[in-house]
Coordinates of C-alpha atoms in Angstrom, one line a residue:
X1 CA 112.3 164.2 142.8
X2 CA 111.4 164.4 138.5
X3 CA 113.8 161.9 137.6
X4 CA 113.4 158.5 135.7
X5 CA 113.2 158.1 132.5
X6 CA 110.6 158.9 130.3
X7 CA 108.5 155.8 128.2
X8 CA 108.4 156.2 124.8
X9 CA 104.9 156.3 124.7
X10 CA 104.1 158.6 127.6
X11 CA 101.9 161.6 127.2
X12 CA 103.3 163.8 129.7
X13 CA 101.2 167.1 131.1
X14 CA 101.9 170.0 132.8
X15 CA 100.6 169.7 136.2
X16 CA 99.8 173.6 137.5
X17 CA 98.3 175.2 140.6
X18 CA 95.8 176.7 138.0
X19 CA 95.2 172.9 137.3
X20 CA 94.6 171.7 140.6
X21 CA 92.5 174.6 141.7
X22 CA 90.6 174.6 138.6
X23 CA 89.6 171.4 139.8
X24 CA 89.4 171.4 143.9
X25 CA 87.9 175.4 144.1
X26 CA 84.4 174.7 142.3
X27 CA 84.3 171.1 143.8
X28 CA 84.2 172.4 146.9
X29 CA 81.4 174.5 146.4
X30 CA 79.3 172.0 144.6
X31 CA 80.7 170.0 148.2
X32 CA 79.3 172.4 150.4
X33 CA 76.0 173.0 148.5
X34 CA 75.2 169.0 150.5
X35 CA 74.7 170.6 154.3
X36 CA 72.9 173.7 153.0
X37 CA 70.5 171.2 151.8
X38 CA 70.2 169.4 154.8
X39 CA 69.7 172.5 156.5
X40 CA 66.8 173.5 154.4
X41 CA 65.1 169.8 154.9
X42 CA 65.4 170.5 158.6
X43 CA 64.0 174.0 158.6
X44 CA 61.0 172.8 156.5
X45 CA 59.9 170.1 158.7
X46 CA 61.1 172.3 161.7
X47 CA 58.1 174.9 160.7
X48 CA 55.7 172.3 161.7
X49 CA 56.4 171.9 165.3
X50 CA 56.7 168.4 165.6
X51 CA 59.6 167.1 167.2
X52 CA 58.4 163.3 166.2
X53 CA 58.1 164.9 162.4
X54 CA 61.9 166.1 162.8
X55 CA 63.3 163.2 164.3
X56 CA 62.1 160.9 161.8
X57 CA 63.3 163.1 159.1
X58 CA 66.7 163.3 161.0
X59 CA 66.9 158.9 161.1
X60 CA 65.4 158.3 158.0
X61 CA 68.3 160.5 156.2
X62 CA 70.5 158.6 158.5
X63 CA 69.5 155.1 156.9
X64 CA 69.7 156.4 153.4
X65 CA 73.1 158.0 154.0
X66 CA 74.4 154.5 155.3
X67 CA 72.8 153.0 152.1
X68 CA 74.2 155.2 149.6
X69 CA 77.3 155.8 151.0
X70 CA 77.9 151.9 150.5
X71 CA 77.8 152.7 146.6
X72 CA 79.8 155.6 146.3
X73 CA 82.6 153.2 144.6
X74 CA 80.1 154.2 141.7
X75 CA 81.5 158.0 141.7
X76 CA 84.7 157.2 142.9
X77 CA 85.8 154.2 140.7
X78 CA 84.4 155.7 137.5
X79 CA 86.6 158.8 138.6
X80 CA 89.8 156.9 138.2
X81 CA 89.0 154.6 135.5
X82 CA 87.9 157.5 133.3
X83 CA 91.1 159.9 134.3
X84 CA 93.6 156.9 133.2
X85 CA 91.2 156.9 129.8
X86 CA 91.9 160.5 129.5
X87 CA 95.3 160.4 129.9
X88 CA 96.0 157.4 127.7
X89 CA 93.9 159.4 125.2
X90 CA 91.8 156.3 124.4
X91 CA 88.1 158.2 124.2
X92 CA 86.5 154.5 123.7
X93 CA 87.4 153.7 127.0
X94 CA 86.4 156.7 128.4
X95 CA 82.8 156.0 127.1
X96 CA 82.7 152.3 128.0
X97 CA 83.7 153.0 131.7
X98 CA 80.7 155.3 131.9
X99 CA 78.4 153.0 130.5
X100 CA 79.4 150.2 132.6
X101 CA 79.3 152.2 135.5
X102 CA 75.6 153.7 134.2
X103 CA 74.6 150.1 133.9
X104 CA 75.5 149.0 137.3
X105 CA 74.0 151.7 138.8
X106 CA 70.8 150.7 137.0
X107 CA 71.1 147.5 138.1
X108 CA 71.5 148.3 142.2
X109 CA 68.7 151.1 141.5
X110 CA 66.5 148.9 141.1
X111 CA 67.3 146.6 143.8
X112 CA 67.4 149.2 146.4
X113 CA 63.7 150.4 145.1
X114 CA 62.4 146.7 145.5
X115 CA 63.8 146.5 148.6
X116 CA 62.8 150.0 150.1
X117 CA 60.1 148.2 152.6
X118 CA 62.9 145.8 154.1
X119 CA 64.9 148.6 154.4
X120 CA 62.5 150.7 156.1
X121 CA 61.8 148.3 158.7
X122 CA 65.2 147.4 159.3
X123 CA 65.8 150.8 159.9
X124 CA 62.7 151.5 161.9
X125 CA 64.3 148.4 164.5
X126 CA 67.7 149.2 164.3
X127 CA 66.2 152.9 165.5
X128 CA 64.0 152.0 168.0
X129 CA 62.3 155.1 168.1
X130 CA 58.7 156.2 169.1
X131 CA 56.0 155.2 167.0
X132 CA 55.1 159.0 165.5
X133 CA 59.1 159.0 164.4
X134 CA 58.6 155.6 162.8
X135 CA 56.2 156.3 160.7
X136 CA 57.2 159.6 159.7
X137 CA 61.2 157.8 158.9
X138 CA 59.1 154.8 157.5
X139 CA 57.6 157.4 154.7
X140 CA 60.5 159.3 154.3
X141 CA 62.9 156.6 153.3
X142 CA 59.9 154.5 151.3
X143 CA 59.6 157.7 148.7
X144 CA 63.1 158.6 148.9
X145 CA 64.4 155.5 147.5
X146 CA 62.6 155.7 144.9
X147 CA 65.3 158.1 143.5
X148 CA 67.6 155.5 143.7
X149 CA 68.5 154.3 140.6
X150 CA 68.4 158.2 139.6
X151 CA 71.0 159.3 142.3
X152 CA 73.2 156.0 141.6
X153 CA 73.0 157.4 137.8
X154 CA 74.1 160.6 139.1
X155 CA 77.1 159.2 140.6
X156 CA 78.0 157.8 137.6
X157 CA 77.7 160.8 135.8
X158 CA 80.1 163.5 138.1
X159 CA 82.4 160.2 138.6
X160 CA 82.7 160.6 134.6
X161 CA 82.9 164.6 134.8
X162 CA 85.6 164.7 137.3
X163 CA 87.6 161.9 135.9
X164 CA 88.3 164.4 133.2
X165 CA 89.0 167.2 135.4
X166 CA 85.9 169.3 134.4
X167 CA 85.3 170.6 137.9
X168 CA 83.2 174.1 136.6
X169 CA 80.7 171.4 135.3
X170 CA 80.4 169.3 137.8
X171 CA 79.5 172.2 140.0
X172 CA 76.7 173.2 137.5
X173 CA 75.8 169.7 137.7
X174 CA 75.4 169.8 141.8
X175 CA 74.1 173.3 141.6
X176 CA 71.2 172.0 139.7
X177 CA 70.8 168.9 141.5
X178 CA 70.9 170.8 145.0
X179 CA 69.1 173.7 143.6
X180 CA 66.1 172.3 143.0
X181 CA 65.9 170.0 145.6
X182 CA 65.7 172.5 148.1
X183 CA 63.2 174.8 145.8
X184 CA 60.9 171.9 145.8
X185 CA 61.5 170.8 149.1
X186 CA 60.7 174.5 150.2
X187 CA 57.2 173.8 147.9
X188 CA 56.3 170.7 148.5
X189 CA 57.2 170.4 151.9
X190 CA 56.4 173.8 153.3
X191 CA 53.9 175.7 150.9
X192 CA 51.9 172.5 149.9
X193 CA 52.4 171.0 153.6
X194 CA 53.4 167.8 152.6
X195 CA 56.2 167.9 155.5
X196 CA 58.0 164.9 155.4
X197 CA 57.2 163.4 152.3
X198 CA 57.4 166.2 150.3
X199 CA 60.9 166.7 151.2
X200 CA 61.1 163.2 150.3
X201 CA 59.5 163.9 146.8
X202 CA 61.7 166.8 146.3
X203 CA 64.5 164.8 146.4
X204 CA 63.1 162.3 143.9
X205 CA 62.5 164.9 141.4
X206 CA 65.6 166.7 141.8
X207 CA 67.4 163.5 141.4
X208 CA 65.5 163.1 138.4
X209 CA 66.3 166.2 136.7
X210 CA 69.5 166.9 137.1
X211 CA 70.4 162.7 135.7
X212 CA 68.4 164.0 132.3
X213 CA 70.2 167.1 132.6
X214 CA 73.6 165.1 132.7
X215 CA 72.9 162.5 130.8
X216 CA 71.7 164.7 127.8
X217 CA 75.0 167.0 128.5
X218 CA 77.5 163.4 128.0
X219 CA 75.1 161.5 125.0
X220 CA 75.3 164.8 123.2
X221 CA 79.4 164.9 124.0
X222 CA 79.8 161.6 122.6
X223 CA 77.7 162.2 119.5
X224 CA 80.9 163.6 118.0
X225 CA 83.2 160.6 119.7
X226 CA 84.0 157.7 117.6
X227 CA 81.0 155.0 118.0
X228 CA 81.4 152.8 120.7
X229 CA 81.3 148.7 119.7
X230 CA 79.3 146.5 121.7
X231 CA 82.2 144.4 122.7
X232 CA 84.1 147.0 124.3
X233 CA 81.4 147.8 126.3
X234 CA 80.6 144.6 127.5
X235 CA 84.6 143.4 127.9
X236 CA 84.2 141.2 130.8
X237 CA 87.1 142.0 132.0
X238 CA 87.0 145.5 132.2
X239 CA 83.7 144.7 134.1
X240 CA 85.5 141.9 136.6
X241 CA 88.2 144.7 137.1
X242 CA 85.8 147.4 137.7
X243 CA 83.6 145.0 140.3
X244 CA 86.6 144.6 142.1
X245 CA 87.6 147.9 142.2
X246 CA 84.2 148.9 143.6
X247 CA 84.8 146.2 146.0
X248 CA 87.6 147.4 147.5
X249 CA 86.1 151.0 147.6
X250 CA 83.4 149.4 149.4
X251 CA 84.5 147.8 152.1
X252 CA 87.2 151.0 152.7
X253 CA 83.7 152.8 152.5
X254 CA 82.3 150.4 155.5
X255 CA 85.6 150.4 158.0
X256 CA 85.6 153.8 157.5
X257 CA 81.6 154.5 158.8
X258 CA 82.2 151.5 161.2
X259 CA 85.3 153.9 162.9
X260 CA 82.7 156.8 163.2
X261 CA 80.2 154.3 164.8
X262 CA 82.5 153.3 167.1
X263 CA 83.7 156.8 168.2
X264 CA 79.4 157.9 168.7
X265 CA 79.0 154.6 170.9
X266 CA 81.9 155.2 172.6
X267 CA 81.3 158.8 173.1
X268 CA 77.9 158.1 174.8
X269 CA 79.3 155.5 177.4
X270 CA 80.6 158.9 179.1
X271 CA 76.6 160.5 179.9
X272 CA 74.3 162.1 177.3
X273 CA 76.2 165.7 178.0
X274 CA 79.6 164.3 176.0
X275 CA 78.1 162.5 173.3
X276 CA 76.3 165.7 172.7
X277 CA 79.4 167.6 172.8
X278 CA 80.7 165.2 170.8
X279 CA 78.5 165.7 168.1
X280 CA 78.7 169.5 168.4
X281 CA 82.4 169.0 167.3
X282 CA 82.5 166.6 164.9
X283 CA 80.7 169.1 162.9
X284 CA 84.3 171.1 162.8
X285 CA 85.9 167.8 161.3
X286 CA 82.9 167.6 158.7
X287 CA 83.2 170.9 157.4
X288 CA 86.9 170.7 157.0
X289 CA 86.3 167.7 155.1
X290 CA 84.3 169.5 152.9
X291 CA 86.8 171.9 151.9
X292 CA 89.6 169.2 152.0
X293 CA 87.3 166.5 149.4
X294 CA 87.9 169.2 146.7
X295 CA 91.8 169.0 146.8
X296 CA 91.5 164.9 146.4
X297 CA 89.1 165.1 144.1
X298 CA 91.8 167.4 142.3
X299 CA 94.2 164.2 143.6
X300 CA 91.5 161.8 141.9
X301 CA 91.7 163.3 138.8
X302 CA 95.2 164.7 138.1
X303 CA 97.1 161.0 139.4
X304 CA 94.6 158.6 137.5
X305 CA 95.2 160.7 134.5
X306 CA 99.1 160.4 134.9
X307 CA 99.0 156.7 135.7
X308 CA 96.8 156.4 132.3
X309 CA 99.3 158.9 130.0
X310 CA 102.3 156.9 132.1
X311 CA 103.6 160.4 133.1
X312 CA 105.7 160.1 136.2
X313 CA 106.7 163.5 136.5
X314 CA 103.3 164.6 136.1
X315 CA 102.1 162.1 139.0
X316 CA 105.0 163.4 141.1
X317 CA 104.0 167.2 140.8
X318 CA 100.3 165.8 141.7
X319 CA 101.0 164.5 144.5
X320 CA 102.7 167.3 145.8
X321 CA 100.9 170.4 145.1
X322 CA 97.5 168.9 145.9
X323 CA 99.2 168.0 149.4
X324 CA 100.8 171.7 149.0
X325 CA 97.0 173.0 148.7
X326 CA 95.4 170.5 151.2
X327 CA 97.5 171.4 153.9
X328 CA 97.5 174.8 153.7
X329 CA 94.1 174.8 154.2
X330 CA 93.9 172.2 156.6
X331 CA 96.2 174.7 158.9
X332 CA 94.0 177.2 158.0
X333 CA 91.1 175.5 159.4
X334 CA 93.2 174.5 162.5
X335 CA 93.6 177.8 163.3
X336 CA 90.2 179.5 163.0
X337 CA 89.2 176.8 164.8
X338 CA 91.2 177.1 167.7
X339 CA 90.9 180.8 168.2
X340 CA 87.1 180.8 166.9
X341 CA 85.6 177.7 167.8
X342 CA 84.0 178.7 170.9
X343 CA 82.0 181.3 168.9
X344 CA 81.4 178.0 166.8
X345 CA 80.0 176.3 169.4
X346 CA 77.9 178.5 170.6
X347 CA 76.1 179.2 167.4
X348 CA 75.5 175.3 167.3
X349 CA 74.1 174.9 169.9
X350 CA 72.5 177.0 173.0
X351 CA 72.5 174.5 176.0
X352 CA 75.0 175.9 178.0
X353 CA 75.8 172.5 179.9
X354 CA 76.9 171.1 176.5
X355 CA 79.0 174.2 175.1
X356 CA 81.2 173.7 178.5
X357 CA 81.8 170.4 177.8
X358 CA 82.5 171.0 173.8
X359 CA 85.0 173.7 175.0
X360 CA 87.1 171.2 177.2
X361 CA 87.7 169.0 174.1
X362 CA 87.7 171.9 171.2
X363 CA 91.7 171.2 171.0
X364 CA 90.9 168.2 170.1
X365 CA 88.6 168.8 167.4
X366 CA 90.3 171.8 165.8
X367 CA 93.6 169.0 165.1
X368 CA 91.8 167.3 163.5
X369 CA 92.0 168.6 159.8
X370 CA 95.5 168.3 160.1
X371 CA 95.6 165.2 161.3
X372 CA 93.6 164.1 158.7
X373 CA 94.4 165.7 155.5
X374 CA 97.3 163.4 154.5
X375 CA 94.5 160.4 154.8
X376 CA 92.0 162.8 152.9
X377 CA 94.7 163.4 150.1
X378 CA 96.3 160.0 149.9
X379 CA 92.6 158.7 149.3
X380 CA 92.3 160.8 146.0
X381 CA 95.9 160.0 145.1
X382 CA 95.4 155.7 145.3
X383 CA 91.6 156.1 144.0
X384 CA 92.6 158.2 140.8
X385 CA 95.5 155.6 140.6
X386 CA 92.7 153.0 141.6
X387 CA 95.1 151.2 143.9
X388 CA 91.5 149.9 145.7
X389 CA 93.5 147.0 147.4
X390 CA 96.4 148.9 149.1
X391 CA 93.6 151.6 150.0
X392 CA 91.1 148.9 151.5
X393 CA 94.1 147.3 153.5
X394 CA 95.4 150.4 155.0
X395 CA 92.1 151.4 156.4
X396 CA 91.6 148.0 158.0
X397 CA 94.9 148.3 159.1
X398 CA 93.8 151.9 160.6
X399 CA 90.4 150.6 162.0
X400 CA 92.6 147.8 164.2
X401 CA 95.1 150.7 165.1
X402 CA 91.8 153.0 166.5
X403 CA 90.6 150.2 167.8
X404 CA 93.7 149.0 169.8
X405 CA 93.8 152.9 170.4
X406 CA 90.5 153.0 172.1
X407 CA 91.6 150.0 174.7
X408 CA 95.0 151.2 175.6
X409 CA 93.5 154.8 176.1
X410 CA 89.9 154.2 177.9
X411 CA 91.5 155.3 181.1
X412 CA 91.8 158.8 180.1
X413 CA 88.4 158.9 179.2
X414 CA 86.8 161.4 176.3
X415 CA 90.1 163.0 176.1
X416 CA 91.7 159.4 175.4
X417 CA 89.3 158.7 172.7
X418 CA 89.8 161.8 170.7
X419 CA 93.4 161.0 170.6
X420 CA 92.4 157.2 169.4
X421 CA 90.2 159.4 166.4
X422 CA 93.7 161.3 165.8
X423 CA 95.8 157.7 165.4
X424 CA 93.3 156.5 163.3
X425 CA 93.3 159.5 161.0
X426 CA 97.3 159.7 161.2
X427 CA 97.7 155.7 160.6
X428 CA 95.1 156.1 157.8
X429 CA 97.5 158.8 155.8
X430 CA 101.3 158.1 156.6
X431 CA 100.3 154.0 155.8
X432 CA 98.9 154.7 152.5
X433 CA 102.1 157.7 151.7
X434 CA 104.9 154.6 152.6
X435 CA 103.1 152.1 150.3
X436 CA 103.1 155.3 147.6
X437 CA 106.9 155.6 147.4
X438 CA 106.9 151.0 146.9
X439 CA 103.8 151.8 144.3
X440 CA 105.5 154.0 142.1
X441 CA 108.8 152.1 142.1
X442 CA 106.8 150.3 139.6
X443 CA 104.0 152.4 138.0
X444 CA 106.0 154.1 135.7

């Protein structure tokens, strides 16, 4: 598969397991420190009794994950763009991608904190909850976004740290970040009383903290860096191709949550009992996808940096030992799902009604990492490659596939539109691995 030859000006690295799981193993922690957070924010407001309390907790995180998840193109992108930097060796570029990304972020900040009221209402509507859970959402997402310009910063900064493959700091970085969110969030929210807004503080202040943290770690880092011209920075064309880039991240970003909408509405056209079950086990996909984002962030980093040093055979030994990696684990997770996720279920949730009805589609659910982990891996390969466009076509190619899925399969009921969520996972990966083999025909 290593043949070609070489350019004269390729920087060629050895691609290892010890590299890839230097990066995937302490991603996935700082990965899996996100839930644990939400868990905490639930159990603080849970102390108070007040179902109206947790249910606006529960939609006004809901909101703020559908707003921030539109700009995660600012982690992603800078990811890749910084990786090819680091593999070309040019450190200048390295520091202007940052900077532009830093800037942008700055820029949609403080958008999103002026338009925090809008957003709150639109929310509350789109809702249509009680009016105790509105106005508990309403002040949860009003003070939350005030971190926005701090959290889009914060992007920024682990989309820099991963892009050169320092994975042990970006898990220091998320530690922090996490950490004291949830110390906070236990002080504020619990000891203080503050419920619902001081969760909401906590997350402001952590945000806070751990962007000073970062940013002081990467200004001191490039203290010994040659200096950085203005011009470089403010290239408009690196700025045009990183826009576009972001673009394409985007809208991949919005097919993809617009699939998962589609399966929850879908879901609850067959009674209350199976979207709940439903929900029970879309938790198993969730938490495989937690373990599986570290290998493609090890993807991300080791492909973008292979494109940028023009190393083929680096790129090729990527590609397959982070698929090596990712699917061994995704069997893994297949399996002690299948012969333990009725335990599973159970410790989720303790209706009874709803546990038999989780149990009838478990098979289902426990696929589903390996169905998916050739989309999960092929993601990290074309965003460290930041091959946006053939990456935002294949998912709108995959969103018509589910969606043709869901029509021809509607007889069979939940059973046929589990199977739709399997085609669009399998159409997602083997699209984006047959436009890989035309993509490197000439990337090298």
């Amino acid at each position: 598969m290593d043949t070609g030859a070489t350019p004269a000006d390729a920087r060629p690295f050895a691609v290892t397991n010890r590299s890839v799981l230097a990066i995937a193993v302490p991603m996935t922690l700082a990965y899996l420190t996100t839930p644990l957070l939400g868990i905490v924010d639930t159990a603080v407001v849970g102390q108070f009794g007040d179902a109206a309390l947790l249910g606006g907790l529960a939609a006004g995180a809901l909101v703020f994950d559908v707003v921030f998840n539109t700009f995660n193109f600012l982690r992603s992108g800078t990811t890749g763009l910084v990786a090819q930097a680091f593999g070309a060796g040019d450190e200048l570029e390295e520091q202007a991608v940052f900077w532009r990304a830093v800037l942008i972020a700055v820029a949609a900040g403080i958008a999103l904190v002026g338009l925090a009221p809008l957003i709150a209402i639109a929310g509350q509507k789109f809702i249509g909850a009680e009016p105790r859970v509105s106005e508990a959402m309403g002040i949860y997402i009003r003070i939350r976004m005030l971190a926005a310009p701090f959290a889009l910063i914060n992007y920024a900064i682990l989309g820099y740290v991963l892009g050169r493959g320092e994975g042990g700091l970006g898990l220091m970085l998320q530690g922090v970040l996490n950490g004291i969110n949830i110390v906070l969030c236990i002080l504020l929210g619990l000891k203080l009383g503050w419920g619902v807004a001081g969760v909401a503080w906590a997350t402001v202040t952590g945000e806070l903290l751990a962007m000073l943290l970062g940013l002081a770690i990467i200004v001191w880092r490039f203290r010994g860096a040659p200096r950085l011209p203005r011009h470089r920075l403010l290239d408009m064309a690196a700025f045009l191709r990183m826009l576009s880039l972001n673009r394409d991240i985007m809208i991949r970003s919005f097919s993809l949550l617009a699939a998962f909408a589609l399966f929850t509405r879908q879901g609850a056209q067959f009674g209350t009992l199976t979207l709940a079950a439903n929900a029970v086990l879309m938790n198993f996909f969730l938490i495989a996808g937690y373990f599986l984002d570290g290998f493609a962030t090890a993807a991300e980093q080791l492909a973008g940096r292979a494109i940028g040093a023009r190393a083929e055979t680096s790129f090729r030994r990527a590609v397959r030992l982070t698929l090596f990696w990712g699917f061994g684990l995704a069997g893994t997770a297949t399996l002690i799902f299948w012969l333990g996720g009725a335990s599973l279920v159970a410790l989720i949730t303790t209706s009874q009604d709803v546990r038999d009805v989780a149990d009838v589609y478990l098979p289902w659910a426990a696929l589903t990492p390996l169905s998916g982990v050739l989309a999960f891996q092929m993601d990290g390969v074309f965003i460290g490659a930041t091959w946006s466009r053939d990456m935002r076509n294949m998912m709108l190619v995959s969103f018509l596939a589910f969606s043709a899925a869901l029509f021809s399969l509607a007889p069979l009921g939940n059973h046929g539109l589990w199977a739709a969520l399997h085609v669009f996972l399998l159409v997602r990966g083997f699209s984006l691995l047959a436009i890989l083999r035309l993509r490197m025909r000439t990337a090298f």
